C-alpha positions as CSV (number, residue, x, y, z in Angstrom):
1,M,-82.3,119.0,28.4
2,I,-79.5,116.3,28.1
3,E,-81.0,114.4,31.0
4,Y,-84.3,114.1,29.2
5,I,-82.6,112.7,26.1
6,I,-80.7,110.2,28.3
7,V,-83.7,109.0,30.2
8,I,-85.9,108.8,27.1
9,S,-83.1,106.9,25.3
10,I,-82.8,104.4,28.2
11,A,-86.6,103.9,28.2
12,I,-86.7,103.3,24.4
13,L,-83.7,101.0,24.4
14,N,-85.1,99.1,27.4
15,L,-88.4,98.5,25.6
16,A,-86.7,97.8,22.4
17,I,-84.5,95.0,23.9
18,G,-87.6,93.6,25.7
19,S,-89.6,93.6,22.5
20,L,-86.9,92.1,20.5
21,V,-86.6,89.2,22.9
22,Y,-90.4,88.8,23.0
23,F,-90.9,88.8,19.3
24,K,-88.1,86.4,18.7
25,N,-90.3,83.7,20.2
26,R,-93.7,84.9,21.5
27,K,-94.7,81.5,22.8
28,D,-91.7,81.1,25.2
29,A,-92.7,82.1,28.7
30,T,-89.1,83.2,29.5
31,N,-89.2,85.7,26.6
32,A,-92.5,87.1,27.7
33,T,-91.2,87.4,31.3
34,F,-88.2,89.3,30.0
35,F,-90.4,91.6,28.1
36,W,-92.6,92.4,31.2
37,M,-89.5,92.9,33.3
38,S,-88.2,95.4,30.7
39,F,-91.6,97.1,30.5
40,F,-91.9,97.6,34.3
41,S,-88.3,98.7,34.6
42,T,-89.1,101.3,31.9
43,V,-92.1,102.5,33.8
44,W,-89.9,102.6,36.9
45,V,-87.1,104.6,35.2
46,L,-89.5,107.1,33.7
47,S,-91.6,107.6,36.9
48,N,-88.5,107.8,39.0
49,F,-87.1,110.6,36.8
50,F,-90.2,112.6,36.2
51,E,-91.5,112.6,39.8
52,N,-88.9,115.3,40.6
53,E,-89.6,117.5,37.6
54,Q,-90.9,121.0,38.5
55,S,-93.2,121.1,35.4
56,L,-94.9,117.9,36.6
57,R,-95.2,118.9,40.2
58,N,-98.9,118.3,40.3
59,Y,-98.3,114.7,39.3
60,G,-95.2,114.1,41.5
61,S,-97.1,112.2,44.2
62,L,-98.7,109.9,41.7
63,L,-95.4,109.3,39.8
64,L,-93.7,108.5,43.2
65,K,-96.4,105.9,43.9
66,I,-96.0,104.5,40.4
67,D,-92.2,104.4,41.0
68,F,-92.6,102.2,44.1
69,A,-95.4,100.1,42.6
70,S,-93.6,99.4,39.4
71,A,-90.4,98.5,41.2
72,A,-92.2,95.8,43.2
73,I,-93.7,94.3,40.0
74,M,-90.4,94.5,38.3
75,T,-88.7,92.4,41.0
76,Y,-91.4,89.8,40.6
77,F,-90.6,89.5,36.9
78,F,-86.9,89.6,37.7
79,L,-87.3,86.6,40.0
80,Y,-89.6,84.7,37.6
81,F,-87.2,85.3,34.7
82,C,-84.3,84.0,36.8
83,L,-86.2,80.9,37.7
84,N,-86.9,80.2,34.0
85,F,-83.5,81.2,32.4
86,P,-81.9,79.2,30.8
87,I,-83.3,76.1,32.5
88,K,-86.9,76.3,33.6
89,I,-87.8,75.4,37.1
90,R,-91.3,73.9,37.2
91,L,-93.4,75.6,39.8
92,S,-96.9,74.5,40.8
93,L,-99.7,77.0,40.5
94,P,-99.9,77.6,44.3
95,K,-96.1,78.4,44.4
96,K,-96.5,80.8,41.4
97,I,-99.3,82.6,43.2
98,I,-97.3,82.8,46.4
99,I,-94.4,84.3,44.6
100,L,-96.7,86.9,43.0
101,L,-98.6,87.9,46.2
102,L,-95.7,89.6,48.0
103,P,-94.7,92.1,45.2
104,L,-98.3,92.5,44.2
105,G,-99.3,93.4,47.7
106,C,-96.3,95.8,47.9
107,S,-97.3,97.3,44.7
108,I,-100.9,97.9,45.8
109,L,-99.8,99.2,49.2
110,S,-97.5,101.8,47.4
111,F,-100.7,103.7,46.6
112,F,-101.7,104.1,50.2
113,S,-99.7,105.4,53.3
114,F,-98.2,102.0,54.2
115,I,-95.0,102.2,52.2
116,I,-94.6,106.0,51.6
117,K,-96.5,108.8,53.3
118,D,-96.5,112.6,53.8
119,I,-95.5,113.3,50.2
120,S,-94.5,116.8,49.4
121,F,-92.6,118.8,46.8
122,D,-89.8,120.7,48.6
123,G,-86.3,121.8,47.7
124,G,-86.7,121.1,44.0
125,G,-87.6,117.5,44.4
126,I,-90.2,115.2,45.9
127,Q,-90.0,114.4,49.6
128,F,-91.7,111.6,51.6
129,Q,-91.6,109.8,54.9
130,R,-91.3,106.0,55.1
131,G,-94.5,104.3,56.0
132,L,-95.1,101.6,58.6
133,L,-94.4,98.8,56.0
134,Y,-91.5,100.5,54.2
135,W,-88.7,98.2,55.4
136,I,-90.9,95.1,54.7
137,Y,-91.3,96.5,51.2
138,A,-87.5,97.0,50.9
139,L,-86.8,93.5,52.2
140,V,-89.3,91.9,49.7
141,L,-87.6,93.7,46.8
142,M,-84.0,93.0,47.9
143,G,-85.0,89.4,48.7
144,Y,-86.5,88.8,45.3
145,I,-83.4,90.2,43.6
146,A,-81.1,88.1,45.9
147,I,-83.1,84.9,45.4
148,G,-83.2,85.5,41.6
149,S,-79.5,86.2,41.4
150,L,-78.5,83.3,43.6
151,N,-80.7,81.0,41.4
152,L,-78.8,82.1,38.3
153,I,-75.4,81.7,40.1
154,F,-76.3,78.2,41.1
155,K,-77.4,77.4,37.6
156,L,-74.2,79.0,36.3
157,R,-72.1,76.5,38.2
158,R,-73.8,73.5,36.5
159,L,-74.0,74.9,32.9
160,K,-71.6,74.5,30.1
161,G,-70.9,76.1,26.7
162,V,-73.2,78.8,25.3
163,E,-75.8,78.5,28.1
164,K,-73.0,79.1,30.6
165,R,-71.8,82.3,28.8
166,Q,-75.4,83.5,28.3
167,T,-76.2,83.0,32.0
168,F,-73.0,84.7,33.1
169,Y,-73.8,87.8,31.1
170,V,-77.4,87.8,32.3
171,V,-76.2,87.4,36.0
172,L,-73.7,90.2,35.5
173,G,-76.1,92.7,33.8
174,L,-79.3,92.0,35.7
175,T,-77.8,91.6,39.1
176,L,-75.6,94.6,39.0
177,S,-78.1,97.0,37.5
178,A,-81.0,95.8,39.7
179,S,-79.0,95.6,42.9
180,I,-77.4,99.1,42.4
181,A,-80.6,100.8,41.2
182,I,-83.0,99.4,43.8
183,S,-80.6,99.6,46.7
184,I,-79.8,103.2,46.0
185,N,-83.4,104.0,45.5
186,L,-84.5,102.3,48.8
187,I,-81.6,103.1,51.1
188,L,-80.8,106.6,50.1
189,T,-84.3,107.9,50.1
């Protein structure tokens, strides 16, 4: 019971922080990107937790696929947020599309047998085999986190004052949480 309270609390806090940032300035693309990153991380947390619940066993396979799909989309918004915070990096439309294509493709392929396959519910939790493109999926996610994190670190070296402190805390919070969560989820599965 306590784990339900913790997971639901994390989901509510995550959405609340994303919404707070968004409604502070709805016209700012960085704020909107942060909201969507928060939204998809909430979907990821909830699907990741509930995919192993005995009472939702009939939906475990779908929740696992949503887990993998939302993680891919979340890393896109992570990278895009890092490119726009606190100094926006101007990208042409073709570059924006290219940046979106890899995680979008990974997200779509998560619903087929290319990323995960042979999904079953054994031993109290969901089990699956890695698909043919699993390691490409993993490299895309880890690569987007690495590129986003490095981008913020390079910006951090050039910034001063409040922007430097804000960027430091964003680097620390986002990078640690994203790196730990996604690495554990990808490597230990």
